[in-house]
PDB file of C-alpha atoms and ligand atoms in Angstrom:
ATOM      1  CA  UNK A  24      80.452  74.089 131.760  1.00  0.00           C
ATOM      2  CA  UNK A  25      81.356  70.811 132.277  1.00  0.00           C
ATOM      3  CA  UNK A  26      85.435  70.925 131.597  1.00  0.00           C
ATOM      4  CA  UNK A  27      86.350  70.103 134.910  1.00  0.00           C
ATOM      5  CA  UNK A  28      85.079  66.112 134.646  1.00  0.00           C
ATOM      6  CA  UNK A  29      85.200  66.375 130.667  1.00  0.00           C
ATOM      7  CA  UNK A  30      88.235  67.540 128.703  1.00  0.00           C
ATOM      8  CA  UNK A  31      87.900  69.036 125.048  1.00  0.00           C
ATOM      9  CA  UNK A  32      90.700  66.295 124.198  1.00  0.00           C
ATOM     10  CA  UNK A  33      88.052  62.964 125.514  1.00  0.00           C
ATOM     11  CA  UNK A  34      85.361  64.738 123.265  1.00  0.00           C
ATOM     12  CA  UNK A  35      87.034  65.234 120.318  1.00  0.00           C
ATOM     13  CA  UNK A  36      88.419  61.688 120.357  1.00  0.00           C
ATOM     14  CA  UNK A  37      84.951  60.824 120.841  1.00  0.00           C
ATOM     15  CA  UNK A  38      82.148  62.425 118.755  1.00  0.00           C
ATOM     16  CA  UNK A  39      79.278  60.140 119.475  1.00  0.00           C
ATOM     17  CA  UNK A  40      77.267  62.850 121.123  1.00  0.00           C
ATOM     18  CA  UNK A  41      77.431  65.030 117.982  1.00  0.00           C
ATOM     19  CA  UNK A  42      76.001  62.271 115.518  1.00  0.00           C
ATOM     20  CA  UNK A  43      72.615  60.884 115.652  1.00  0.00           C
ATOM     21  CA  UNK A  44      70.840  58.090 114.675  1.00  0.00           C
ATOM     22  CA  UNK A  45      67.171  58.290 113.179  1.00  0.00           C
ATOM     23  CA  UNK A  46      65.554  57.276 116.173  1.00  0.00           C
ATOM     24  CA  UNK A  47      67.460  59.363 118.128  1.00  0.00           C
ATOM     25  CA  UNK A  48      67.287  62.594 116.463  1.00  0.00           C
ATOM     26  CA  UNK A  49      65.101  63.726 119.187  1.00  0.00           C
ATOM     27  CA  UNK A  50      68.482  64.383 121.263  1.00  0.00           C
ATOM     28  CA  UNK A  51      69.516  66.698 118.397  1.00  0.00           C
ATOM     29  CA  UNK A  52      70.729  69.986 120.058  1.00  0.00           C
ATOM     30  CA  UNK A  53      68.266  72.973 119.812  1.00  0.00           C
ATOM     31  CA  UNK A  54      69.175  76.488 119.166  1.00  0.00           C
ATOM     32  CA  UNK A  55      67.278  79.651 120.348  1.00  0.00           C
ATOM     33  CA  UNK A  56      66.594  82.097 117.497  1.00  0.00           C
ATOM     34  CA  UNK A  57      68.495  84.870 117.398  1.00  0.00           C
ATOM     35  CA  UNK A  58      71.591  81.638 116.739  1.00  0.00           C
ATOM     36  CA  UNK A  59      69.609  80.309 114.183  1.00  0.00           C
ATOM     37  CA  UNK A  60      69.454  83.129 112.124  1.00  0.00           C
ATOM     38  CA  UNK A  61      72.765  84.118 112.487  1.00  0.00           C
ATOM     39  CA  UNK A  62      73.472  80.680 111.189  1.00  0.00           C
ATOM     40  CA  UNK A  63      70.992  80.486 108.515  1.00  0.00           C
ATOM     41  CA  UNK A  64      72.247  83.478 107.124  1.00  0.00           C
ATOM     42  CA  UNK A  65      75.858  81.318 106.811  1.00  0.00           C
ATOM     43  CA  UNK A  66      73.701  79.114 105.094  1.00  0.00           C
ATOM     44  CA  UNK A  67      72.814  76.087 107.378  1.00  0.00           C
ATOM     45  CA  UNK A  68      69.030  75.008 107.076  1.00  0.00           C
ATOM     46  CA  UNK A  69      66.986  75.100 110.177  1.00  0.00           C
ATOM     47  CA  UNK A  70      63.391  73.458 111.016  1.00  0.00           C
ATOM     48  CA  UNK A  71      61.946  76.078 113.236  1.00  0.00           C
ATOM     49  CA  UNK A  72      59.285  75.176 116.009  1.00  0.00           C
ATOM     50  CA  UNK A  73      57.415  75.828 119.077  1.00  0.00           C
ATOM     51  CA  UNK A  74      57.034  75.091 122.539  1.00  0.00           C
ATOM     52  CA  UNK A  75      56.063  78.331 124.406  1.00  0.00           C
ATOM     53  CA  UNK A  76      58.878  79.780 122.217  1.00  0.00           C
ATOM     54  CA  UNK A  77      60.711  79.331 118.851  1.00  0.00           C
ATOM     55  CA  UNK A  78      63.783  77.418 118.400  1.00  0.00           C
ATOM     56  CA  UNK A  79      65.551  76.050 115.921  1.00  0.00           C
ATOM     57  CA  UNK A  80      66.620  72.251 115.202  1.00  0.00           C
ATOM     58  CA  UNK A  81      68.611  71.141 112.320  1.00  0.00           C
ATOM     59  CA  UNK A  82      67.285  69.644 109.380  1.00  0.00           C
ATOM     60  CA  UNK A  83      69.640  65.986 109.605  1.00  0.00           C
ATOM     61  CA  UNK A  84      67.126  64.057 107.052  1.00  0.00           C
ATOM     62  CA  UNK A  85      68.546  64.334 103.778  1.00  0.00           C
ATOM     63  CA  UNK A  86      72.049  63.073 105.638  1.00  0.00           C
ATOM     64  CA  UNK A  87      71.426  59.777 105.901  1.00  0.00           C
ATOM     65  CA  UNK A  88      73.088  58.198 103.392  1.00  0.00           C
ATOM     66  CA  UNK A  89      71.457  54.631 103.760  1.00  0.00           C
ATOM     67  CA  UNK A  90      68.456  52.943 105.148  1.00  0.00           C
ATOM     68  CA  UNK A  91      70.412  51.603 107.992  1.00  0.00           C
ATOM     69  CA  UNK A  92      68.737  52.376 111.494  1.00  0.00           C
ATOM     70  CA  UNK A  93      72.233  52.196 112.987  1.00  0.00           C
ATOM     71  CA  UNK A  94      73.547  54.907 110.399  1.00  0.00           C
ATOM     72  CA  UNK A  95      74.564  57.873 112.224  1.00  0.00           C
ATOM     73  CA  UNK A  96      73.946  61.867 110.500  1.00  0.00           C
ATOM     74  CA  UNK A  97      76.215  64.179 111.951  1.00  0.00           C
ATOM     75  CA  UNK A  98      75.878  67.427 113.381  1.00  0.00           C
ATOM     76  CA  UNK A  99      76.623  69.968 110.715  1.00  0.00           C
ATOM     77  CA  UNK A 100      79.221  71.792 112.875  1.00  0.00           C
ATOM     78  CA  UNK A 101      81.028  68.476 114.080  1.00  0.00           C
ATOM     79  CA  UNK A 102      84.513  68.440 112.631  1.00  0.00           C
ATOM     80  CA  UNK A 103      86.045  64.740 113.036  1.00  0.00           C
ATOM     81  CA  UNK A 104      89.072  65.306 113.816  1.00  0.00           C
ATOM     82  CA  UNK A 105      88.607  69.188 115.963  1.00  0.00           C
ATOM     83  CA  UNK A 106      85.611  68.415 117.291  1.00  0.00           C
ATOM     84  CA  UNK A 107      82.509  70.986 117.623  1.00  0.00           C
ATOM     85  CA  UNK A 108      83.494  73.939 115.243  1.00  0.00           C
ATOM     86  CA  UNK A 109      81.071  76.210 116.910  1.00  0.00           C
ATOM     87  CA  UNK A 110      82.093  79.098 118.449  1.00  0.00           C
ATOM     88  CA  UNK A 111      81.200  79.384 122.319  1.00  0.00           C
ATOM     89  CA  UNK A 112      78.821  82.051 122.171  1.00  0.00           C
ATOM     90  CA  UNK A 113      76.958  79.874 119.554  1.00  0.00           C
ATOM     91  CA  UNK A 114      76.700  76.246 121.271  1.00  0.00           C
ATOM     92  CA  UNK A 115      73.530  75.586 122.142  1.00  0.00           C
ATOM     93  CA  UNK A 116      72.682  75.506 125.839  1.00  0.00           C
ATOM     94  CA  UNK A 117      72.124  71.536 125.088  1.00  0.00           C
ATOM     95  CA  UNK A 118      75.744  70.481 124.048  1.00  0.00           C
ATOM     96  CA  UNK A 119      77.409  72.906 126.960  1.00  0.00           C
ATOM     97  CA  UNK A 120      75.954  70.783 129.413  1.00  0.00           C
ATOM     98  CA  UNK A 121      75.365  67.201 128.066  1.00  0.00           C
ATOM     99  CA  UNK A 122      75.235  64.823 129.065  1.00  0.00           C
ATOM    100  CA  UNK A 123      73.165  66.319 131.555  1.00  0.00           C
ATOM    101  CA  UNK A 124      69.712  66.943 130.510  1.00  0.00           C
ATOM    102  CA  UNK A 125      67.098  69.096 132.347  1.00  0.00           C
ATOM    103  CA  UNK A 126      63.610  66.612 132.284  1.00  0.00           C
ATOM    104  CA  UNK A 127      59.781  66.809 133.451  1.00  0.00           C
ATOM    105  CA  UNK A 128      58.794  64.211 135.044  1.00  0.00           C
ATOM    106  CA  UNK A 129      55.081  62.991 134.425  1.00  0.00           C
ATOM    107  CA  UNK A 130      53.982  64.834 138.093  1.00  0.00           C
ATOM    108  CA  UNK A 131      55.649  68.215 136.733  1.00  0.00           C
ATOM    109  CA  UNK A 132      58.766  68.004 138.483  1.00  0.00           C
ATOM    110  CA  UNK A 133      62.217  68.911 136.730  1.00  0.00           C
ATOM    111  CA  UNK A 134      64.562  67.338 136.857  1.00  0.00           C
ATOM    112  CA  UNK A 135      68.421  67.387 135.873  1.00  0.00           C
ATOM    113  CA  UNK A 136      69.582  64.105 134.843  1.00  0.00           C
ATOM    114  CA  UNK A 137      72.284  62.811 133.099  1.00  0.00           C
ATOM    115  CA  UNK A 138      72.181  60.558 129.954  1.00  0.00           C
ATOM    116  CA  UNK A 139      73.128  57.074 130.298  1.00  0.00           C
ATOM    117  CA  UNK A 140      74.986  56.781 127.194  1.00  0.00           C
ATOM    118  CA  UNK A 141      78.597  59.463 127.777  1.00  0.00           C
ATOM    119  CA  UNK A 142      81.405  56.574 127.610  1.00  0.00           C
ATOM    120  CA  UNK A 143      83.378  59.235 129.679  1.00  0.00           C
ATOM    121  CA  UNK A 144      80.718  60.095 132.294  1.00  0.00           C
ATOM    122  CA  UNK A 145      79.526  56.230 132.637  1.00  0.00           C
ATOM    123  CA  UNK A 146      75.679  55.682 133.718  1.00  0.00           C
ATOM    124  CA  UNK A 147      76.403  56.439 137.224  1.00  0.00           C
ATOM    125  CA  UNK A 148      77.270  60.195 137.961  1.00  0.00           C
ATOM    126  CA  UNK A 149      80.526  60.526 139.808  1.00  0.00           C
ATOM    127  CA  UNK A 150      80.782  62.518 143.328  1.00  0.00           C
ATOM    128  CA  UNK A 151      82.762  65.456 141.627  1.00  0.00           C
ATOM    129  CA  UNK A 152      79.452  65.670 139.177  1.00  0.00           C
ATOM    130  CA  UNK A 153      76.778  65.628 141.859  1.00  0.00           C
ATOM    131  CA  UNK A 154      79.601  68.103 143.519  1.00  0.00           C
ATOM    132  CA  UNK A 155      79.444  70.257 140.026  1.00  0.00           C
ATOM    133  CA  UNK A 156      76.022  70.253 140.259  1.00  0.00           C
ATOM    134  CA  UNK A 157      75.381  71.320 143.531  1.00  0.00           C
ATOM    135  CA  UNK A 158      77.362  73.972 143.709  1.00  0.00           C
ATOM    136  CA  UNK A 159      76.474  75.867 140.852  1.00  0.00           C
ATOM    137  CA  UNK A 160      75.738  73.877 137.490  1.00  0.00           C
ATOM    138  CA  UNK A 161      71.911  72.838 138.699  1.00  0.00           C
ATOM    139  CA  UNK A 162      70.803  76.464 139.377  1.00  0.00           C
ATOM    140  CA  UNK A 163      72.499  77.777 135.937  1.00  0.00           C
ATOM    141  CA  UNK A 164      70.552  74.791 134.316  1.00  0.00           C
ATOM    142  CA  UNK A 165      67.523  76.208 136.237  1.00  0.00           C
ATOM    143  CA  UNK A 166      67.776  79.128 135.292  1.00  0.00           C
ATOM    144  CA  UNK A 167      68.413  78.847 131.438  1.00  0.00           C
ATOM    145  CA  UNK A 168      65.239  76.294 130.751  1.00  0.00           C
ATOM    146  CA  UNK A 169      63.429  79.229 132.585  1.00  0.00           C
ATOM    147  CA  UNK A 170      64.152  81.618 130.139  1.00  0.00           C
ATOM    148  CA  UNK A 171      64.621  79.088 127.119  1.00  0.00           C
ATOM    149  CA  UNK A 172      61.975  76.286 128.012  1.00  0.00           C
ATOM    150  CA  UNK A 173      62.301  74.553 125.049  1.00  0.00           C
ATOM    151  CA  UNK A 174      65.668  72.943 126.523  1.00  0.00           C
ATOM    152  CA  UNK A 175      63.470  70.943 128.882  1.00  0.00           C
ATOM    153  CA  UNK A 176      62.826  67.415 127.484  1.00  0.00           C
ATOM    154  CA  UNK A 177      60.463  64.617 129.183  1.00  0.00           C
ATOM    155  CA  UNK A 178      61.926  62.294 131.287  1.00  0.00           C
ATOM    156  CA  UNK A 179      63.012  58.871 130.617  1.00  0.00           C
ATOM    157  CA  UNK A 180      63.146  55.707 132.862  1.00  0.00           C
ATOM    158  CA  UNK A 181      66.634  55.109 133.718  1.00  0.00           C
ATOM    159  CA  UNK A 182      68.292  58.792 133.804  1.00  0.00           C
ATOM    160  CA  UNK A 183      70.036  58.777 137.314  1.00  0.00           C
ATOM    161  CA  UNK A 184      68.770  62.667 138.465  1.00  0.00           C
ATOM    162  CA  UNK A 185      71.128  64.671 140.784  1.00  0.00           C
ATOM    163  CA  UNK A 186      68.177  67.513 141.511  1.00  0.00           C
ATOM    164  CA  UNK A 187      64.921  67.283 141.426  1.00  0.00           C
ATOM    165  CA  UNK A 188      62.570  70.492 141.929  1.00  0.00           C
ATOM    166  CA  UNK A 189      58.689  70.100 142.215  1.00  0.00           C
ATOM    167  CA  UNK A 190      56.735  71.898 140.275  1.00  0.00           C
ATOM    168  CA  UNK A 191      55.067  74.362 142.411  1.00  0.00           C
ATOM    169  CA  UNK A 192      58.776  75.105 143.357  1.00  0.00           C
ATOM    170  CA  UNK A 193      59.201  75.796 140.035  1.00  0.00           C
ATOM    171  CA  UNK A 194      56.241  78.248 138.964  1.00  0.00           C
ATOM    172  CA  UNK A 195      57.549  80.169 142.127  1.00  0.00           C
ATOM    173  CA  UNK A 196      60.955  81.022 141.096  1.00  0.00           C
TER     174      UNK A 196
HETATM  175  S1  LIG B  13      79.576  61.254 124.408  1.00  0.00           S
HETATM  176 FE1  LIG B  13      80.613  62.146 126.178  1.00  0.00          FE
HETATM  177  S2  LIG B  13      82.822  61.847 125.789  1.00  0.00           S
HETATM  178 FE2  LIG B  13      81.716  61.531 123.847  1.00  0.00          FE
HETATM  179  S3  LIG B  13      81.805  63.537 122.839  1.00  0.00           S
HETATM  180 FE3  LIG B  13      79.880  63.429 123.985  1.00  0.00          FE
HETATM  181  S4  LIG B  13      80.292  64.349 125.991  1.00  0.00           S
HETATM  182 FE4  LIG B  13      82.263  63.879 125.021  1.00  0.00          FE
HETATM  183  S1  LIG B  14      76.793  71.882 118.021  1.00  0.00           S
HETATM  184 FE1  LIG B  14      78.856  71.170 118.402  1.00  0.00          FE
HETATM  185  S2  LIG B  14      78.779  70.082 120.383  1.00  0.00           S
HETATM  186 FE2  LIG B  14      76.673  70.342 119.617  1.00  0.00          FE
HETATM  187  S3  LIG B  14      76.210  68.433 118.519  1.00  0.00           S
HETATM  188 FE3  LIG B  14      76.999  69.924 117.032  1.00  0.00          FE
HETATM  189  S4  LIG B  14      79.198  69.533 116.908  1.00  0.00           S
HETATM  190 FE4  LIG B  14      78.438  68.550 118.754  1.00  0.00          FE
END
């Protein structure tokens, strides 16, 4: 979704969205469930929870291989040197459009925001990624944590947001 301001080539050279951290396993994609049991029957170990739905989020614990804090765990379909060995149809929602993240803010608004921390993107979003949004990219984003709300995160201070919909907006859509 985002191949026009991010090539496949930048992210497989990069990788750091695809490991995580302890304290940032929160950012850990999440899958909807008919993907996580096609993938659980291939073997890969899911938690499952709730949030007005279930979804799935993979079980990174027993990956850490120290007691580091800066020791990274990395996705179990991230292949160093290809990349995300997913097939399309089976990325979550999440990874097709980080570093953009869809976000409630404290008043109920959501939000689409992108995450400071993309070396390629930068912490400021470009004009062709507001452009990306606006024409398109925001309403599919919309419309996906709509059907699948557990994609929607809370917001953080410091996430620059490119659209912003209030919450009675929202319920009426
Ligand atoms: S952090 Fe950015 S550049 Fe790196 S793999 Fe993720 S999306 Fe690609
Ligand atoms: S599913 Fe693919 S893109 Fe998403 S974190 Fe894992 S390796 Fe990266």
């Amino acid at each position: 979704m985002l191949s026009s301001v991010l090539s496949r080539e930048d992210c497989a050279k990069c990788g750091f969205c695809c490991a995580f951290r302890r304290q940032s396993l929160w950012e850990t994609p999440l899958f909807p469930p008919d993907t996580v049991e096609k993938l659980e029957a291939r073997g890969y170990g899911f938690l499952w929870e709730k949030n007005k739905e279930r979804y799935g989020r993979m079980d990174l614990s027993d990956r850490y291989l120290t007691n580091d804090p800066g020791e990274e765990a990395p996705c179990y379909f991230l292949d160093r040197e290809r990349g995300c060995t997913l097939a399309e149809e089976d990325k979550p929602f999440d990874c097709k459009i980080w570093p953009l993240r869809i976000m409630e803010k404290e008043d109920g608004a959501l939000v689409i925001a992108l995450t400071p921390t993309c070396p390629k993107m930068g912490k400021t979003p470009s004009e062709e990624l507001k452009r990306l949004v606006e024409e398109g990219l925001g309403e599919k984003i919309y419309r996906y944590a709509r059907r699948h709300p557990f994609v929607i995160k809370d917001y953080k201070e410091g996430f620059p947001i490119l659209m912003s919909r209030p919450a009675p907006d929202r319920e009426s859509k």
